[in-house]
mmCIF file of C-alpha atoms in Angstrom:
data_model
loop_
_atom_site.group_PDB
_atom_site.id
_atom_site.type_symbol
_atom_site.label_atom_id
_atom_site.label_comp_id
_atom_site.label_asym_id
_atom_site.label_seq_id
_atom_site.Cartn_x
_atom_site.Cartn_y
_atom_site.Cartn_z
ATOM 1 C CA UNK A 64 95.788 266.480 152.345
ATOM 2 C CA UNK A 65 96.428 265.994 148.450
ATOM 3 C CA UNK A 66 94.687 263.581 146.482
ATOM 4 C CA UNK A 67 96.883 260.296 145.243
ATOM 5 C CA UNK A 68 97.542 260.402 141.575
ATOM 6 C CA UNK A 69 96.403 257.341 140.003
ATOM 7 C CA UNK A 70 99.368 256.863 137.583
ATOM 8 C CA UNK A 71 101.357 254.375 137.116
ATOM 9 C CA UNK A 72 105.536 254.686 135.689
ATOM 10 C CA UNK A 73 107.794 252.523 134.599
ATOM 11 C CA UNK A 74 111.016 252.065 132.348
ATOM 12 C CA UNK A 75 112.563 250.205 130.141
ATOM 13 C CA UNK A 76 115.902 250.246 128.176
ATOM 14 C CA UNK A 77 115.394 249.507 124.365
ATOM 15 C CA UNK A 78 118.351 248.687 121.633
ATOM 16 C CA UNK A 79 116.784 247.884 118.293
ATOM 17 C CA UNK A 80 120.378 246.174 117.663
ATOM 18 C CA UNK A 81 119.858 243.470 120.457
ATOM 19 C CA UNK A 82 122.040 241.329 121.533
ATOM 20 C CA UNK A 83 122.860 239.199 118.099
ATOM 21 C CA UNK A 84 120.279 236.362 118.980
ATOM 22 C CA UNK A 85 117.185 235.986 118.587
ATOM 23 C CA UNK A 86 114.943 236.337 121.527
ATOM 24 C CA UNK A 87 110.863 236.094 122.413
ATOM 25 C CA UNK A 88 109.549 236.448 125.717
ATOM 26 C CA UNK A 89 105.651 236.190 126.946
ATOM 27 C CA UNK A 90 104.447 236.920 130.157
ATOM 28 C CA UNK A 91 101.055 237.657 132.010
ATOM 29 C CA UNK A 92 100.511 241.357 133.815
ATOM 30 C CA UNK A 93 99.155 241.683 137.297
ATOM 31 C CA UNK A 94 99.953 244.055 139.203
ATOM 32 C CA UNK A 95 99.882 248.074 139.914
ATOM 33 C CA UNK A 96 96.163 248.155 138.635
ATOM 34 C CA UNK A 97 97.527 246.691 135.544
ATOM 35 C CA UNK A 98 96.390 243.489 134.044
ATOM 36 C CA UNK A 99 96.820 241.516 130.987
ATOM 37 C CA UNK A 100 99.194 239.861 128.591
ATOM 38 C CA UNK A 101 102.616 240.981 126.890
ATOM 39 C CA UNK A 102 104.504 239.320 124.083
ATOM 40 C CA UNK A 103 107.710 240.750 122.556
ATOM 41 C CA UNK A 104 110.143 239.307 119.941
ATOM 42 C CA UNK A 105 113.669 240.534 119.259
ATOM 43 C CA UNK A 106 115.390 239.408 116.091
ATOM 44 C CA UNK A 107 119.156 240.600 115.163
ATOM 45 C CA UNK A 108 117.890 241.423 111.734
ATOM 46 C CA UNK A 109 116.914 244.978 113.212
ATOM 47 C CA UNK A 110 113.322 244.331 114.168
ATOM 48 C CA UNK A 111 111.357 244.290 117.545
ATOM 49 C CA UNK A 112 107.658 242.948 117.979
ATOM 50 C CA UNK A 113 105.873 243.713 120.451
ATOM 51 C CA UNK A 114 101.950 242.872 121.618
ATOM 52 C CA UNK A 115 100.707 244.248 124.950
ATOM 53 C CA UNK A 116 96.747 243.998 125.805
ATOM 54 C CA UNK A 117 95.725 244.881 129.008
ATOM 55 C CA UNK A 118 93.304 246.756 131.212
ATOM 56 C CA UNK A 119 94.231 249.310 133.753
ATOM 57 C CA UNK A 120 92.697 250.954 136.457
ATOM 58 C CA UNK A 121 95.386 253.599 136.852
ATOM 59 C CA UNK A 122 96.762 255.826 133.872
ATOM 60 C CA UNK A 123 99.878 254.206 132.590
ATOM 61 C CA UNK A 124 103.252 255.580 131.695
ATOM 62 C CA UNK A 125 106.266 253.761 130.141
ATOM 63 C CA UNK A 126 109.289 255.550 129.546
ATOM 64 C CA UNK A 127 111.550 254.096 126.527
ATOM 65 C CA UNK A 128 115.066 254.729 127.056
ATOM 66 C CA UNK A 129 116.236 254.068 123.343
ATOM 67 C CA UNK A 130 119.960 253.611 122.806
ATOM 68 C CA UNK A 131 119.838 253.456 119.207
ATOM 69 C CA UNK A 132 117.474 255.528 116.852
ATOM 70 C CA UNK A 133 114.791 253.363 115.133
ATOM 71 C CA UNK A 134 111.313 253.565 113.043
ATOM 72 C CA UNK A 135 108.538 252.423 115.555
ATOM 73 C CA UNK A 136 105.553 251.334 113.467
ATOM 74 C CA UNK A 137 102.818 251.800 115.984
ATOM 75 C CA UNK A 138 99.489 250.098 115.528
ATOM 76 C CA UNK A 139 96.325 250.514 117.612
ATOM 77 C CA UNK A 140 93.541 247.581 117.652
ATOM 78 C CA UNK A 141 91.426 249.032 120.804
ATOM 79 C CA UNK A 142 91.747 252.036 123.286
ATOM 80 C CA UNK A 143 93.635 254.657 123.067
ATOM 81 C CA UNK A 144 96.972 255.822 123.430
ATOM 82 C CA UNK A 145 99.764 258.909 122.890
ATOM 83 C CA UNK A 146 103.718 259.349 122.583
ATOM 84 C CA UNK A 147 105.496 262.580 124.025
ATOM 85 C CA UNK A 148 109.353 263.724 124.690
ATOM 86 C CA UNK A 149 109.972 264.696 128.051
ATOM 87 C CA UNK A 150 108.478 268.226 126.923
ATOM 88 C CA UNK A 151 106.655 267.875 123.892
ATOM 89 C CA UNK A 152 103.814 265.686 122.406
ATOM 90 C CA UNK A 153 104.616 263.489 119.777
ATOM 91 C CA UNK A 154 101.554 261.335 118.710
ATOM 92 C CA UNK A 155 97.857 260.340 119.642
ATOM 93 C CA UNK A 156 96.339 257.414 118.755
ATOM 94 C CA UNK A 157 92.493 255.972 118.331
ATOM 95 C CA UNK A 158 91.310 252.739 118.018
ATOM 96 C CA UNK A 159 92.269 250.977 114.555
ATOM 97 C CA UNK A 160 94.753 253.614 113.362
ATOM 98 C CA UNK A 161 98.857 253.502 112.979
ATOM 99 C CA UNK A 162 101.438 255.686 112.191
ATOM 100 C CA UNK A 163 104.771 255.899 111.728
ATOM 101 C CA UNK A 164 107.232 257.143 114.672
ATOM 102 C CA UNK A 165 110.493 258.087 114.403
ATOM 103 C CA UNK A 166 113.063 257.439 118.024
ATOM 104 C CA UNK A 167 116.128 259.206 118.542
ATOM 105 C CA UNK A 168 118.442 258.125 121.097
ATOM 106 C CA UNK A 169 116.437 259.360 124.242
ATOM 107 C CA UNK A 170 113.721 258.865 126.541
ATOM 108 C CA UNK A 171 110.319 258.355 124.577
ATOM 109 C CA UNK A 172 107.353 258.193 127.104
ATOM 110 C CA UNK A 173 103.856 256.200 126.277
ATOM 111 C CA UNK A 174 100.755 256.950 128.227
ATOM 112 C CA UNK A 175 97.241 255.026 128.073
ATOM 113 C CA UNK A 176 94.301 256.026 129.698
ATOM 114 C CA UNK A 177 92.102 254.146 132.501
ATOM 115 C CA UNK A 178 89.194 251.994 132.148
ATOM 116 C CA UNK A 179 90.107 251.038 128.956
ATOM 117 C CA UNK A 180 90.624 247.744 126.893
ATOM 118 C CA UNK A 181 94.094 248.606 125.362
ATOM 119 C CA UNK A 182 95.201 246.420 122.473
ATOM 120 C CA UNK A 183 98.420 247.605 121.349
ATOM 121 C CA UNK A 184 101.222 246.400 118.525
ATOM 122 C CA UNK A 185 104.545 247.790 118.225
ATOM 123 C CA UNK A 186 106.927 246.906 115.621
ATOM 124 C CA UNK A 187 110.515 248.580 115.403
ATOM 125 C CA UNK A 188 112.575 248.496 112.987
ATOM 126 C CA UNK A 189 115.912 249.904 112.183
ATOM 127 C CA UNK A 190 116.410 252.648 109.846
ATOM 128 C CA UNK A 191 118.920 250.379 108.302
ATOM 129 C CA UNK A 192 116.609 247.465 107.278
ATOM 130 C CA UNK A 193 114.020 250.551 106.457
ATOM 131 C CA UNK A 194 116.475 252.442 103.804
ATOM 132 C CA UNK A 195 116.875 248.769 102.163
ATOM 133 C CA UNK A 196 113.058 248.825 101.276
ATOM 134 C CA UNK A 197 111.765 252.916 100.942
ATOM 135 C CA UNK A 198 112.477 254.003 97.617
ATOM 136 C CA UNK A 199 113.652 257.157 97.551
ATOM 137 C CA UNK A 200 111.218 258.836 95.546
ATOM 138 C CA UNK A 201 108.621 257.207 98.024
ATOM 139 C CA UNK A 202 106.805 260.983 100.006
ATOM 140 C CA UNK A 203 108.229 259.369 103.261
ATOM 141 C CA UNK A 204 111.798 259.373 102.543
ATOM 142 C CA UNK A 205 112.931 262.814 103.067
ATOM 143 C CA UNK A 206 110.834 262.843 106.467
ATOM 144 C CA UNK A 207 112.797 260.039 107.373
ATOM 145 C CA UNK A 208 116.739 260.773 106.422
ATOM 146 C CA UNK A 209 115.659 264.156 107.801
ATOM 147 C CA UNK A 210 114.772 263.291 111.042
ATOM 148 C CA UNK A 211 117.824 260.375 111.045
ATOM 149 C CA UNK A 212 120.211 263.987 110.279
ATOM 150 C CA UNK A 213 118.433 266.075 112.919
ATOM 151 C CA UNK A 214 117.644 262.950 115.157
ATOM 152 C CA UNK A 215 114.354 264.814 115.985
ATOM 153 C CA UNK A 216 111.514 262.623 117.093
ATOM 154 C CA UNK A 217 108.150 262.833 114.514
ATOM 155 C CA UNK A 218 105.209 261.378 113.460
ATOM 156 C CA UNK A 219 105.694 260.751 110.093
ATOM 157 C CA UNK A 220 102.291 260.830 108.625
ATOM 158 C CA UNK A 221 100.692 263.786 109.451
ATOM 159 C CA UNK A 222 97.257 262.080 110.161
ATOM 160 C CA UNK A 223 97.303 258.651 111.438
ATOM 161 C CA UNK A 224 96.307 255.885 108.845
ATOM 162 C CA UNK A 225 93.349 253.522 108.864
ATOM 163 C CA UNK A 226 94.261 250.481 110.044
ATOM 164 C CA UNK A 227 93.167 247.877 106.784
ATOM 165 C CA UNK A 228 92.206 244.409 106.998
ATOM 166 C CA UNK A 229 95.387 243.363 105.505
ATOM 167 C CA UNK A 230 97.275 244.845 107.792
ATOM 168 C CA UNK A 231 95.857 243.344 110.885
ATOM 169 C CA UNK A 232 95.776 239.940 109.710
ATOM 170 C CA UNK A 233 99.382 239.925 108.909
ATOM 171 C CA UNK A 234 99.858 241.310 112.748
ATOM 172 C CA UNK A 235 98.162 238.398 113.893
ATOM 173 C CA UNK A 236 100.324 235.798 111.707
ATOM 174 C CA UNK A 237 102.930 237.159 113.079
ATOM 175 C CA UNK A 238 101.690 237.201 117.125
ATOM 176 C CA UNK A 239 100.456 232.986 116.446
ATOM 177 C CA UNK A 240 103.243 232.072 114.551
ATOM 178 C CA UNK A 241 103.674 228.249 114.890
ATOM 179 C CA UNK A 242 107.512 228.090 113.936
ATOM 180 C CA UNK A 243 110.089 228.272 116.088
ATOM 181 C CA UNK A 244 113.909 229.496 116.905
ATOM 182 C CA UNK A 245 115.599 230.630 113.003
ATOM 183 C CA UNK A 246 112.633 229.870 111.079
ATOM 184 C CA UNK A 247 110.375 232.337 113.229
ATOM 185 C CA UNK A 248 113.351 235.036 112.321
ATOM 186 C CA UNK A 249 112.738 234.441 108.962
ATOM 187 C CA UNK A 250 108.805 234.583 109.092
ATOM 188 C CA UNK A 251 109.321 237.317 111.352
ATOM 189 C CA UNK A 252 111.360 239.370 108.857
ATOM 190 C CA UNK A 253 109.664 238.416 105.539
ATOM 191 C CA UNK A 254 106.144 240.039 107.832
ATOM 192 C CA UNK A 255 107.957 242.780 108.481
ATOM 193 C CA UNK A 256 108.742 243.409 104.522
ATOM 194 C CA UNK A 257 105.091 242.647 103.598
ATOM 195 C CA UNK A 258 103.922 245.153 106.197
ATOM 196 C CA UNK A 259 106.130 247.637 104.262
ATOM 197 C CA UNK A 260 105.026 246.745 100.918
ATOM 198 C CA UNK A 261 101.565 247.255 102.012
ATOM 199 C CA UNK A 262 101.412 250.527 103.962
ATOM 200 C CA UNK A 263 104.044 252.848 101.986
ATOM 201 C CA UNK A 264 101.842 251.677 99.160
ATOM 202 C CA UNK A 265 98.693 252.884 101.209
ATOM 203 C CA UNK A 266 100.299 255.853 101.999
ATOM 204 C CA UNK A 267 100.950 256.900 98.563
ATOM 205 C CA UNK A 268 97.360 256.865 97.595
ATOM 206 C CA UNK A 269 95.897 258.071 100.642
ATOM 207 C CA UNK A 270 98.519 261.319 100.290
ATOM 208 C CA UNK A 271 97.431 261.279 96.444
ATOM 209 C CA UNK A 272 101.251 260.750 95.107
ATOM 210 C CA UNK A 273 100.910 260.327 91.501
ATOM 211 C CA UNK A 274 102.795 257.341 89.919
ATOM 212 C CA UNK A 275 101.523 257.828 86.539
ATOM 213 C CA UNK A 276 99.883 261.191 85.254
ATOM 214 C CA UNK A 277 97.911 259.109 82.480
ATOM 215 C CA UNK A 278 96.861 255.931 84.907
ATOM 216 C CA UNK A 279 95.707 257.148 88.457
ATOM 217 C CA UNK A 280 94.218 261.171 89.544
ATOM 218 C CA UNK A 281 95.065 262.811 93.083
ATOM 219 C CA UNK A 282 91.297 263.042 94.715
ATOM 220 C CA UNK A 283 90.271 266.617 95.928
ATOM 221 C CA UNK A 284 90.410 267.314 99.421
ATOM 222 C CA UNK A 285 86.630 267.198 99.415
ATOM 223 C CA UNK A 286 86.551 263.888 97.639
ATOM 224 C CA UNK A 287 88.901 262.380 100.975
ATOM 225 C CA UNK A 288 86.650 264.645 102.816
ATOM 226 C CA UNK A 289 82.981 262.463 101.815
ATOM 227 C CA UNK A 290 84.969 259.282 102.246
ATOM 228 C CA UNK A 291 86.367 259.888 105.480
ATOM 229 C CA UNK A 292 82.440 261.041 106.395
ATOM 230 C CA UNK A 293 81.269 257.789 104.995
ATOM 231 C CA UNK A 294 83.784 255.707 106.933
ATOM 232 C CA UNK A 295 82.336 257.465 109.967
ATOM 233 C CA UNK A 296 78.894 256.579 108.790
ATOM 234 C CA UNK A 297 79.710 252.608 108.169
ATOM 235 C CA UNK A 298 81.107 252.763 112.021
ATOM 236 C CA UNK A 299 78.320 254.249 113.518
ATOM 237 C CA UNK A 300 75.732 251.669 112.007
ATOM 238 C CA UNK A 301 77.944 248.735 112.071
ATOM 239 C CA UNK A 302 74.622 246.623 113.428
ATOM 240 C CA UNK A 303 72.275 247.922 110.477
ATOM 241 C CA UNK A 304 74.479 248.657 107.620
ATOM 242 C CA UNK A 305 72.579 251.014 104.484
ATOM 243 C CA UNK A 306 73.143 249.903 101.481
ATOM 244 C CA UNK A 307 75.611 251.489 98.885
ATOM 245 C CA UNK A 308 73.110 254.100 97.279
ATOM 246 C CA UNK A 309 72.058 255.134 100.474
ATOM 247 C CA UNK A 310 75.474 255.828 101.864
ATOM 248 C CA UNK A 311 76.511 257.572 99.021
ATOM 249 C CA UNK A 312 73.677 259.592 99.136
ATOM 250 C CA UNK A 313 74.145 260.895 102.332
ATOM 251 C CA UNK A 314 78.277 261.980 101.916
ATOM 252 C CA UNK A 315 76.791 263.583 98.843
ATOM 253 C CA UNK A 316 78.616 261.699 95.694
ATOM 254 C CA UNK A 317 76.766 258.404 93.850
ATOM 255 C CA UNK A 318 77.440 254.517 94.297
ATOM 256 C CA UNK A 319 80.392 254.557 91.439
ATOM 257 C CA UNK A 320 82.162 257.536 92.778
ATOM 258 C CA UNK A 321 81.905 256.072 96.213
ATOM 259 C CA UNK A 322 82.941 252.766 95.204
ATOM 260 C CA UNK A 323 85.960 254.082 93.522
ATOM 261 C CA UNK A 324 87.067 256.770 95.685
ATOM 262 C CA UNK A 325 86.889 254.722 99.413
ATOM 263 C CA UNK A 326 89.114 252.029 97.969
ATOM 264 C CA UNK A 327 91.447 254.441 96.470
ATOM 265 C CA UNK A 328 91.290 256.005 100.362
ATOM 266 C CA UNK A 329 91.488 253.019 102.832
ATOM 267 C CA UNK A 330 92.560 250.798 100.793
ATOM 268 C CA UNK A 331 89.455 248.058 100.560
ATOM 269 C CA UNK A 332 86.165 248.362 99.832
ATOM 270 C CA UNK A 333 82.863 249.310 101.644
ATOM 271 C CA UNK A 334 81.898 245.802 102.700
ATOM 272 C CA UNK A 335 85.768 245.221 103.508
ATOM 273 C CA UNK A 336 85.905 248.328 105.735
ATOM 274 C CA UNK A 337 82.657 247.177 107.241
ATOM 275 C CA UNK A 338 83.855 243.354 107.580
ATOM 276 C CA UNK A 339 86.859 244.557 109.123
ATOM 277 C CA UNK A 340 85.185 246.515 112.138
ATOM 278 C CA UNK A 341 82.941 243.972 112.332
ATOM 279 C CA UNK A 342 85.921 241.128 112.929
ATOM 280 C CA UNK A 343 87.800 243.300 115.013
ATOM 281 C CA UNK A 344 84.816 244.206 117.944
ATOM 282 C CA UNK A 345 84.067 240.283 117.586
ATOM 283 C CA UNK A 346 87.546 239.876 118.640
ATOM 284 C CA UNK A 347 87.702 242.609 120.976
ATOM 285 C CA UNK A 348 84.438 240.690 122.672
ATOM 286 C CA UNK A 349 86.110 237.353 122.766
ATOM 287 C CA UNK A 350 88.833 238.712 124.719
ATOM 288 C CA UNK A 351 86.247 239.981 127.214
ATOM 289 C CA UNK A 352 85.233 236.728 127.811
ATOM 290 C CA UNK A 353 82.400 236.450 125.865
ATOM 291 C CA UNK A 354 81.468 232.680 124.266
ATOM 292 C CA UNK A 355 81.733 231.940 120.098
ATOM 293 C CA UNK A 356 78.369 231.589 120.381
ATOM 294 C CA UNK A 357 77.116 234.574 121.637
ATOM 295 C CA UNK A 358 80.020 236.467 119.826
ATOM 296 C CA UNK A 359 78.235 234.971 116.399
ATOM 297 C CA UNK A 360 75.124 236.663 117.370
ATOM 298 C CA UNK A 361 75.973 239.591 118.129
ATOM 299 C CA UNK A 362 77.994 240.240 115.370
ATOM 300 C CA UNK A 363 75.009 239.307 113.358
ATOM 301 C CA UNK A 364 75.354 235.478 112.567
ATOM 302 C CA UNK A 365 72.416 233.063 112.214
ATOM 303 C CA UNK A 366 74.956 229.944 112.867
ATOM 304 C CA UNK A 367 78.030 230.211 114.747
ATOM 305 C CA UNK A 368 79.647 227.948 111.775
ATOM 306 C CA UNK A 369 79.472 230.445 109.593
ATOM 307 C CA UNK A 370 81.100 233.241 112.290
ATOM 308 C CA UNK A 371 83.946 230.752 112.968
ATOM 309 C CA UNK A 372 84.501 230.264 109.255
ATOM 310 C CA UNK A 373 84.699 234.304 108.744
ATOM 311 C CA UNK A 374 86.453 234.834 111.168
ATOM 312 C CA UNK A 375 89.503 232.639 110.754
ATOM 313 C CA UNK A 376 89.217 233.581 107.014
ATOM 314 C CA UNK A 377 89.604 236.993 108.468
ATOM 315 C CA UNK A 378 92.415 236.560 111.339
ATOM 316 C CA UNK A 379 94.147 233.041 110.170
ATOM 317 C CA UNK A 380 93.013 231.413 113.477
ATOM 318 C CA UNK A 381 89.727 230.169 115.046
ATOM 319 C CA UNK A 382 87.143 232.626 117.884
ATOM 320 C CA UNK A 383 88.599 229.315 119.771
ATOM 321 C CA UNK A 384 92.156 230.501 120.167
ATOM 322 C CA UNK A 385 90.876 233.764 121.101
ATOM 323 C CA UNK A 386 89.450 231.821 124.242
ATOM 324 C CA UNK A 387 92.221 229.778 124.893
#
């Protein structure tokens, strides 16, 4: 007798171009061991939003059937997930990391794993809309009008990016956006622009492109190397941070050097980084269930006052919302 597979498929067609209106569409998730929530906006300006967090007790599988090639900027809050062609993988993805994807005109499948909390954006956006805003001495532009010319799918980044504080928030302005019909077009496109600005400018410095030989240096390779090592170190004692000497002690640079070189990397500093991770598993527990309260201890509050205020500093919205 063989064993059922636990894995769940399903399929969807996809046309960056829509339909010439705009469109938004929330729904809850229950049902083939999946469970959760799934928003999605469409705009005719080219873009597609897209927020799915769930739980799933079988693997899951969606198969994209795009009809028009677009840039998929995919963004990871929790779990895991991966891309792959019908033959070949594409991209793998960790909690708090994005990338860049480019879709050709076929099937693109996504897979998540069991037993996981998955907290997942997607943004698409047309290659069109992208050309208007990548310079063209920007590292990511012959990647792109390459793969456009071959229509090959890719990861554009080689390594996936760290997912900044910036970044998320403006993800989250866009999900609670109070406006409605043409006026949540516009804030949806002038989002998607800032979310440009931001990360090709990231991606610049954390591939060490040189704007100005006399203003900015390219770090070494071992330089990344400590920083990457000391992000590591500010996740695994997120509960009893060291302090800067310490930490910069232990990747093997000083407090200056460390300063310095882990903005120039992830784009904030240390106590950003660390405020970051600390927001995002606060959030991560409020969508468990867990009450403000309890959520403001454990992420090391005395008063939960002071956790609400941080934290809608940090997302633009109260641990309340979370609940509701």
């Amino acid at each position: 007798m063989q064993p059922e597979i636990q894995h769940t498929v399903s399929s969807c067609r996809f046309d960056i171009k829509g339909s010439g209106n705009f469109r938004e569409k929330r729904r809850s998730l229950s049902e083939n061991g999946h469970s959760g929530s799934v928003f999605e906006m469409l705009s005719p300006d080219g873009i597609n939003f897209g927020y799915y967090n769930l739980r799933s007790s079988k693997e899951g599988e969606i198969v994209i059937c795009n009809m028009e090639p677009f840039i998929q900027m995919s963004y990871t809050m929790s779990g895991s997930k991966r891309y792959s062609t019908q033959s070949n993988p594409l991209a793998s993805f960790e909690k708090h990391q994005y990338n860049y994807l480019f879709f050709p005109k076929e099937e693109i499948h996504l897979h998540w794993q069991p037993g996981e909390h998955l907290e997942i954006f997607e943004l698409g956006i047309s290659p069109e809309l992208v050309m208007n805003f990548m310079p063209q001495d920007h590292p990511l532009f012959p990647i792109f009008t390459q793969s456009i010319a071959q229509n090959a799918p890719i990861a554009m980044s080689e390594v996936n990016l760290p997912l900044q504080t910036t970044i998320s928030t403006i993800l989250y302005d866009m999900l609670n956006c109070p406006l409605e019909g043409r006026y949540k077009q516009l804030f949806l496109k002038a989002k998607t622009i800032e979310l440009l600005a931001i990360q090709l400018s990231q991606y610049e410095k954390i591939a060490g492109i040189r704007k100005n030989a006399v203003q900015s240096r390219t770090l070494k390779k071992e330089d990344v190397e400590r920083m990457h090592l000391a992000r590591d170190i500010i996740v695994q004692n997120i509960n009893s941070p060291c302090t800067l000497i310490d930490l910069a002690h232990q990747v093997g640079t000083n407090d200056a050097y460390l300063k310095n070189h882990f903005k120039q990397v992830f784009g904030t500093t240390v106590y950003g980084y660390l405020q970051g991770i600390k927001m995002a598993h606060a959030r991560e527990l409020l969508a468990q269930g867990k009450q403000v309260s309890e959520v403001a201890y454990l992420s090391g509050y005395k008063h939960t006052a002071h956790f609400t205020r941080a934290f809608k500093k940090h997302f633009g919205f109260s641990p309340g919302k979370m609940k509701q």
